[in-house]
CSV table of C-alpha atoms in Angstrom, one decimal:
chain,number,residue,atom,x,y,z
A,45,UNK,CA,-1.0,-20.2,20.9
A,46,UNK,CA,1.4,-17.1,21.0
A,47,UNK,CA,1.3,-14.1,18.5
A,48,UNK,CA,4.8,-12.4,18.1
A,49,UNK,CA,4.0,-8.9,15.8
A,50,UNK,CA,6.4,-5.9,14.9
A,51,UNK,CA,6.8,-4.3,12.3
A,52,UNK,CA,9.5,-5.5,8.8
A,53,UNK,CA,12.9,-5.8,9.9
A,54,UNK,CA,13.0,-5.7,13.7
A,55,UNK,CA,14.2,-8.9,14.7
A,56,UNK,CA,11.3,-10.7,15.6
A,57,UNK,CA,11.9,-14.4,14.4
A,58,UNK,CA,15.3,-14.1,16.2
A,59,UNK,CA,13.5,-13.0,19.3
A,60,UNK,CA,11.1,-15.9,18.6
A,61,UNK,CA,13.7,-18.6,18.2
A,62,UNK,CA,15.4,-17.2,21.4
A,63,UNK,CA,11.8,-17.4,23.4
A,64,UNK,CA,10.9,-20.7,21.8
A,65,UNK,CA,14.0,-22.6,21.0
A,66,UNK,CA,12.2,-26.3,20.5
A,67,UNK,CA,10.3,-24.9,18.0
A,68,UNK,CA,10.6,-26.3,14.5
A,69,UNK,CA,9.9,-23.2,11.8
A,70,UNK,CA,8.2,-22.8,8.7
A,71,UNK,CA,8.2,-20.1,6.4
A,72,UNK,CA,5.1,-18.3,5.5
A,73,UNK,CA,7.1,-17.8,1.8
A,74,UNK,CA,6.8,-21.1,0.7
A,75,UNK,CA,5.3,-23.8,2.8
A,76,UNK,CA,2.7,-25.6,1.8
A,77,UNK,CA,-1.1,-24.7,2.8
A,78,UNK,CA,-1.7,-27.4,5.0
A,79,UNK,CA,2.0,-27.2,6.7
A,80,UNK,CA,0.4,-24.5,9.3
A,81,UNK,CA,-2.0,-27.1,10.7
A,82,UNK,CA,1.2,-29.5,11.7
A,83,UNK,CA,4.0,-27.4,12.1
A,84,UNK,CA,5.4,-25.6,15.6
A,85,UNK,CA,5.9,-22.2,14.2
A,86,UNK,CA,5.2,-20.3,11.2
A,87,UNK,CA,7.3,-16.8,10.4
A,88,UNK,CA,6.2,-14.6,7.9
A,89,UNK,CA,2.6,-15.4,8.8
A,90,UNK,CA,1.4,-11.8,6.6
A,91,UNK,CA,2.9,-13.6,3.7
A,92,UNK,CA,0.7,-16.8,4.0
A,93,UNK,CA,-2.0,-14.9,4.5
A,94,UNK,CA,-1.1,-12.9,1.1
A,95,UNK,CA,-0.7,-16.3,-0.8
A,96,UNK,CA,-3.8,-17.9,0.2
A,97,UNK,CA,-5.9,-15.0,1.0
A,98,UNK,CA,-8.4,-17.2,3.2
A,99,UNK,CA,-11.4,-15.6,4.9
A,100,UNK,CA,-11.3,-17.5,8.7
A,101,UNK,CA,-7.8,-19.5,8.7
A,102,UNK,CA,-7.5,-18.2,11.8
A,103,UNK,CA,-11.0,-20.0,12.8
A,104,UNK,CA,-9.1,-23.7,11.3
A,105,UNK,CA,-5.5,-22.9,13.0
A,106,UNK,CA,-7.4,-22.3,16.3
A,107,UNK,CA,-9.1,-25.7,16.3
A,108,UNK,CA,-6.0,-27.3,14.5
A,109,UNK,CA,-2.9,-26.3,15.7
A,110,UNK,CA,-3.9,-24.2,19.1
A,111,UNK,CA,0.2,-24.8,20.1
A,112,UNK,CA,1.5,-23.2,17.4
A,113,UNK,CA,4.0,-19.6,17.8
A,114,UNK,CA,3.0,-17.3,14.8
A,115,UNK,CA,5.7,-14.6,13.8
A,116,UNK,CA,3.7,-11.6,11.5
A,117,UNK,CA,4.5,-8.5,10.1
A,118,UNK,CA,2.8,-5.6,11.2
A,119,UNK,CA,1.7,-4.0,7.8
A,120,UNK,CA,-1.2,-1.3,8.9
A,121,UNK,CA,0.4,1.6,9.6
A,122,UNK,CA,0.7,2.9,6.1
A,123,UNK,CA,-1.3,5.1,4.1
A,124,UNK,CA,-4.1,3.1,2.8
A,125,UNK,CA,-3.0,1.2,-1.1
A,126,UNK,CA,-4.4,2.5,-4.0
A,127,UNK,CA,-5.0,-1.1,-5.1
A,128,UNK,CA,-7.6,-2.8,-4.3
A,129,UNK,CA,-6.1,-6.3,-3.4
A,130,UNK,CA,-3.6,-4.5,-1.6
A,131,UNK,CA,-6.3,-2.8,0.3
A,132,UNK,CA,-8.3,-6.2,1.1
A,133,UNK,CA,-4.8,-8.2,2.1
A,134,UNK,CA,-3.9,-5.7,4.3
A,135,UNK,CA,-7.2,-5.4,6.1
A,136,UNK,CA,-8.0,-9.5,6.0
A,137,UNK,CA,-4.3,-9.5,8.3
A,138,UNK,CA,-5.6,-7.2,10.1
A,139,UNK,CA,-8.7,-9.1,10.9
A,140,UNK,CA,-6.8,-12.4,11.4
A,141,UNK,CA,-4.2,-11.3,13.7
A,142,UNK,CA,-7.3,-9.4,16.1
A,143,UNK,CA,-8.7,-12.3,16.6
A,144,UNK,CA,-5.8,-14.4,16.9
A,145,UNK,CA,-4.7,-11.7,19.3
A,146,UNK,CA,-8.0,-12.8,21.3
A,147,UNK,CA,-7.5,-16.3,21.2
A,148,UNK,CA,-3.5,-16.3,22.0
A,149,UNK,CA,-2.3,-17.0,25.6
A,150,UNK,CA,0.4,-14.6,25.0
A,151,UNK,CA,0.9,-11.7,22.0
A,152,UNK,CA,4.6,-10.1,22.1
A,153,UNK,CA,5.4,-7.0,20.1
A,154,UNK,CA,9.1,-6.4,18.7
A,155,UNK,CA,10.5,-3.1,18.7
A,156,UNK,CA,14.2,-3.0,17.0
A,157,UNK,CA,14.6,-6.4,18.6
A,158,UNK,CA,12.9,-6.2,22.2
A,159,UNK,CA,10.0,-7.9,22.8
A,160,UNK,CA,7.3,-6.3,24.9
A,161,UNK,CA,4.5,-9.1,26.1
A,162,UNK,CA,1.2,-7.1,25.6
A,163,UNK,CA,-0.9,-9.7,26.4
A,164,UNK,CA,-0.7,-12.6,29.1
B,107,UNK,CA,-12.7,13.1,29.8
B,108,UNK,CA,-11.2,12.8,26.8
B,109,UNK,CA,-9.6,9.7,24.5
B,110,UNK,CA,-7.8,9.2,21.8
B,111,UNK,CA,-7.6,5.8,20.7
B,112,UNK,CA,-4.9,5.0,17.6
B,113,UNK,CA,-3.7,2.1,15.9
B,114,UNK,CA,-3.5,0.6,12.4
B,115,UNK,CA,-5.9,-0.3,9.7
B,116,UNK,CA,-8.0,-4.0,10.9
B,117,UNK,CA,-6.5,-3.7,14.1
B,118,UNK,CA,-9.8,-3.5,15.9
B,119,UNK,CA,-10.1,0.3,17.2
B,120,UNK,CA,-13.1,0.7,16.4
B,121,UNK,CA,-14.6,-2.4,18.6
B,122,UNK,CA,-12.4,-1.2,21.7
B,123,UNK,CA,-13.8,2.6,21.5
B,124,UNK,CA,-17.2,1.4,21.4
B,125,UNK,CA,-17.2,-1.1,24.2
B,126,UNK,CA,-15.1,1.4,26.6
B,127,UNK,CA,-17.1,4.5,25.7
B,128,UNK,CA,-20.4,2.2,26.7
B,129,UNK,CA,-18.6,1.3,30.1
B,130,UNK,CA,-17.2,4.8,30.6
B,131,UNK,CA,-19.7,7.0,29.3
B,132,UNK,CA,-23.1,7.6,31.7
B,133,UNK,CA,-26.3,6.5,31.5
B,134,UNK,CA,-28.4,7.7,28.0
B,135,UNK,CA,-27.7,8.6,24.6
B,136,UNK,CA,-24.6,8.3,22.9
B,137,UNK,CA,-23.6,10.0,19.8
B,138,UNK,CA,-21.3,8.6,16.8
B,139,UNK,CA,-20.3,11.3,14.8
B,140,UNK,CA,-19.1,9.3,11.4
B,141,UNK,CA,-16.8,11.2,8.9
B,142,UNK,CA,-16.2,8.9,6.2
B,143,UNK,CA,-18.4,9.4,2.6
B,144,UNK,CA,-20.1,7.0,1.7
B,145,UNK,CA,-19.5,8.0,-1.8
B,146,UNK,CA,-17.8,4.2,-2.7
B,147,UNK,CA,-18.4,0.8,-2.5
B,148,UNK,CA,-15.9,0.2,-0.3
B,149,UNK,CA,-16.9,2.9,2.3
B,150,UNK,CA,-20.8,2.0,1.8
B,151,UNK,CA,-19.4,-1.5,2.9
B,152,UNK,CA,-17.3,-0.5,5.9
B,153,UNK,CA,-19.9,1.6,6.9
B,154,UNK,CA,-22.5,-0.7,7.1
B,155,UNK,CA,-20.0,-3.1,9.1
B,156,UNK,CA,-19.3,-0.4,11.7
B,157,UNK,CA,-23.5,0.2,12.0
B,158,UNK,CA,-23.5,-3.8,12.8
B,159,UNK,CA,-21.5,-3.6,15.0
B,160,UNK,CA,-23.1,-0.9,16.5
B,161,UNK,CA,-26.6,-2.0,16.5
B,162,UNK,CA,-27.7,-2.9,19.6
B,163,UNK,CA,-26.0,-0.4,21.2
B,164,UNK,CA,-27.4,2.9,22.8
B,165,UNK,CA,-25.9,5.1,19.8
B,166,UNK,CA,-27.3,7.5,17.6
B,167,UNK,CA,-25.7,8.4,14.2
B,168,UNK,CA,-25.0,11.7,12.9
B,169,UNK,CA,-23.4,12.0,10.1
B,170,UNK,CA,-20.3,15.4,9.3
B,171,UNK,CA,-17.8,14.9,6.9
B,172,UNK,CA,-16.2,18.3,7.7
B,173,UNK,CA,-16.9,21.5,9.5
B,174,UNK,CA,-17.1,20.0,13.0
B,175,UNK,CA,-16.4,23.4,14.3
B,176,UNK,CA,-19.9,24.8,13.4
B,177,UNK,CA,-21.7,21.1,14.7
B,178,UNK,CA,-23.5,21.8,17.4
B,179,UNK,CA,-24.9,18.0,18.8
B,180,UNK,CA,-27.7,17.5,21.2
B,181,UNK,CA,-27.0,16.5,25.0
B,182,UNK,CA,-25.7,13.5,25.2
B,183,UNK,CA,-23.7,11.1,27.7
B,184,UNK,CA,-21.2,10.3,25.7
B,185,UNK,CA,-19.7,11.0,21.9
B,186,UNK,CA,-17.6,9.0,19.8
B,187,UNK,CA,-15.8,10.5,16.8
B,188,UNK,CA,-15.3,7.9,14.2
B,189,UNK,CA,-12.4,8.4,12.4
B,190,UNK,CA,-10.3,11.7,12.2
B,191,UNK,CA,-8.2,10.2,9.3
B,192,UNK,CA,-11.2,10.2,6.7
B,193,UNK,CA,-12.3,13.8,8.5
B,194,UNK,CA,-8.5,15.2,8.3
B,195,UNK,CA,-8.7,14.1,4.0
B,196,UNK,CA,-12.2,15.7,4.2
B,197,UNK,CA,-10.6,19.3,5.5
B,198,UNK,CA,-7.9,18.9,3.7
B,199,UNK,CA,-8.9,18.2,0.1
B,200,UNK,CA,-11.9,20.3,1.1
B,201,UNK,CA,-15.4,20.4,-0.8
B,202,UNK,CA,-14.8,21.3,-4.0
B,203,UNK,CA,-11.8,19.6,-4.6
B,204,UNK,CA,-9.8,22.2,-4.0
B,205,UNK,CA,-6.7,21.4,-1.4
B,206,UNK,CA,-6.7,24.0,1.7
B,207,UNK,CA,-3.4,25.0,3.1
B,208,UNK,CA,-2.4,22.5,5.8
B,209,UNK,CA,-2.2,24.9,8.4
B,210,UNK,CA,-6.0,26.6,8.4
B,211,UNK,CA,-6.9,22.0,8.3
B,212,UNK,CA,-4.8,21.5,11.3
B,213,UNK,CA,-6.7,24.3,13.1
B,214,UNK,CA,-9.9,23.4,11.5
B,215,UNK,CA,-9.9,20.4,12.7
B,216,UNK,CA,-8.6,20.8,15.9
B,217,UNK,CA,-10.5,23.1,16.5
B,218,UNK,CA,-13.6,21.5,15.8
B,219,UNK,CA,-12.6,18.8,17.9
B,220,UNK,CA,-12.1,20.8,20.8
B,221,UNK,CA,-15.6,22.3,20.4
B,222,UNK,CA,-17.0,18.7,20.5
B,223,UNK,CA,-15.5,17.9,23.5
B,224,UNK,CA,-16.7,21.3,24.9
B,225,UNK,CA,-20.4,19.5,24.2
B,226,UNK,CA,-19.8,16.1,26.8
B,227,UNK,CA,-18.7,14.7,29.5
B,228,UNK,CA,-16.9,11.8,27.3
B,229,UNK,CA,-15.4,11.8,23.8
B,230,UNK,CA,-13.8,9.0,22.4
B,231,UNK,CA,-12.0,9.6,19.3
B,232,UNK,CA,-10.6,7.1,16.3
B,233,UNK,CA,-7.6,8.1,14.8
B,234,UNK,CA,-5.2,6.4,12.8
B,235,UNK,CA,-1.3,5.6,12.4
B,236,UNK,CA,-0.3,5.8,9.0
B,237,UNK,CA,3.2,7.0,9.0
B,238,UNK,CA,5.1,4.2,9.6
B,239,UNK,CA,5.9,3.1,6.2
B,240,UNK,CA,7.8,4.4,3.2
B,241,UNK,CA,7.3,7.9,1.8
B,242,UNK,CA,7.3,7.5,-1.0
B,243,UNK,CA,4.4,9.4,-1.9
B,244,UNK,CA,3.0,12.5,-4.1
B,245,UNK,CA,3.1,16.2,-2.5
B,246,UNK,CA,-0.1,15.9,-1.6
B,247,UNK,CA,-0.4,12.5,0.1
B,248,UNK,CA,3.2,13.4,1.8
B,249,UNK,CA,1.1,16.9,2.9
B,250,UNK,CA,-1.6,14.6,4.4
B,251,UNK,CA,0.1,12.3,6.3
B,252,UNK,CA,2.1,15.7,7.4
B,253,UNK,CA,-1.1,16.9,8.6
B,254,UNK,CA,-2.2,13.6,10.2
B,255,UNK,CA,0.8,13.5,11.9
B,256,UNK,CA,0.3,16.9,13.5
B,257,UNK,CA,-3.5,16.3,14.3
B,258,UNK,CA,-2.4,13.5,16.6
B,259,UNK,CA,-0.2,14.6,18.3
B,260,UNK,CA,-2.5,18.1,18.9
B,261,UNK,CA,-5.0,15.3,19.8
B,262,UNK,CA,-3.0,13.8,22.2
B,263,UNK,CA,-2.1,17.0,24.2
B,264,UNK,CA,-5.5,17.0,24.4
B,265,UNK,CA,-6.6,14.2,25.8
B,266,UNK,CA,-6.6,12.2,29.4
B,267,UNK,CA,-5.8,9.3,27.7
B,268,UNK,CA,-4.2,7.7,24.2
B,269,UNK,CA,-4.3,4.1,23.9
B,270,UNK,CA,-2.6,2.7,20.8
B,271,UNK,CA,-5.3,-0.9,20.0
B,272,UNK,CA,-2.6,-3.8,18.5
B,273,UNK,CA,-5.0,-6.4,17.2
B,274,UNK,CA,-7.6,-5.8,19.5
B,275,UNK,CA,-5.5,-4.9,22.7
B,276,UNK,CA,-5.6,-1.8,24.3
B,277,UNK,CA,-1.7,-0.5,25.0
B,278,UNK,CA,-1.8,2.6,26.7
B,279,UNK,CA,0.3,5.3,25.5
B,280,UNK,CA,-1.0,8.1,28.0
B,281,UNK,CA,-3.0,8.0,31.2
B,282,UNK,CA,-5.0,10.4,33.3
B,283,UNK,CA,-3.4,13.7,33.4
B,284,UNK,CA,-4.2,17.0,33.1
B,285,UNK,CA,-6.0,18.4,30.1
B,286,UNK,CA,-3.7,20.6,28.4
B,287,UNK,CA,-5.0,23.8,26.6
């Protein structure tokens, strides 16, 4: 597994196709649920995690798709939502990505499109 | 020896100042000072998630939502300040709701600070990044993250070391120099 994280809008997906070019994307937008289990990569991981809001999918992807490249938004470094589901999506991402992070052979952070491997 | 450990919110900061502050910190009591109210169901709930974690470990609680500069704490091998973003609304918004100017908050709580670290050998503090998003925000949030903003970075002058925790790992930002002030 590799984590690829940076904040909205720095390039990371293009960094990620350029590190991983046999990879075979899907979009955390609008795939389907079960898509992550099968697929190479997923971009816009934050988003799936928004749509399904699924305590321990990082637990399932870990045991089901250990190859797979995950692209996510770094969304933590705000002031913290006054709403409530705002508040619990952006702390469940949170969550999932640390121990993703643990998991992941390799976690790359993108900074106006350079990647920095922080881990492996 | 002091550290400043930032990052975002979940991002595991927490988890990586306890473990280091038990490797780095000598043999006997710690302290956790905890600044956040419990005042809400969500803070009663991270609270209690942050004493499970805890438990187990040599730590003993003391609870100061503001003032640090008059807490005097008993010896101890090892502190860890837990989290300067709930203690920098505290100062700020002050006790009876009334908002104190930014600059007697900065020093108040920078000042406090300093006098904790005057009390150990170790202090690890939690901080918190929270200006990297839009600003779109009232006076008086945009006069807190102002404030936030300058505590850190008073914080890191301070400090031997800053690490900045991504998801659980430790990037360090600053290393093993020379205290300044």
């Amino acid at each position: 597994m590799v984590l690829i994280v940076g904040g909205a809008y720095q390039g990371k997906l293009d960094y990620a196709k350029n590190q991983f070019p046999d990879v075979e994307w899907i979009d955390g937008r609008d795939c389907e649920e079960e898509e992550i289990f099968s697929c190479g990569g997923i971009h816009h991981f934050h988003i799936y995690v928004k749509r399904y809001m699924k305590r321990n999918i990082e637990q399932q992807i870990i045991i089901r798709n250990p190859q797979i490249v995950i692209v996510s938004s770094e969304i933590g470094y705000g002031i913290v939502p006054v709403d409530r589901f705002e508040r619990e999506y952006r702390e469940l991402t949170g969550r999932i990505c640390t121990r993703l992070a643990g998991e992941a052979r390799q976690v790359h952070r993108v900074v106006c499109g350079i990647g920095t491997v922080i881990k492996g | 020896m002091v550290h400043t450990v930032t990052g975002g919110s979940g991002s595991g900061k927490s988890a990586y100042a306890e473990e280091w502050l038990t490797q780095h910190g000598k043999d006997g009591h710690l302290l956790y000072i905890a600044t956040m109210k419990p005042f809400t169901e969500e803070a009663a709930e991270k609270i209690a998630r942050h004493q499970r974690m805890r438990a187990g470990k040599r730590f003993a609680a003391i609870e100061c939502y503001s003032g640090l500069k008059r807490l005097d704490v008993p010896e101890n091998a090892g502190i860890l300040l837990e989290c300067v973003s709930n203690l920098t609304a505290n100062e700020l918004y002050g006790e009876e709701g009334r908002m104190k100017d930014w600059r007697e908050a900065l020093e108040d709580i920078t000042g406090g600070i300093w006098h904790l670290a005057q009390q150990t050998e170790c202090l690890v503090i939690v901080t918190n990044e929270v200006n990297s998003d839009i600003n779109g925000y009232s006076e008086e949030t945009e006069c807190y993250r102002k404030l936030l903003g300058m505590v850190n970075q008073r914080l890191a002058k301070m400090s031997d070391r800053v690490t900045e925790v991504v998801y659980g790992i430790p990037v360090s930002v600053k290393k093993d120099e020379e205290i300044v002030e």
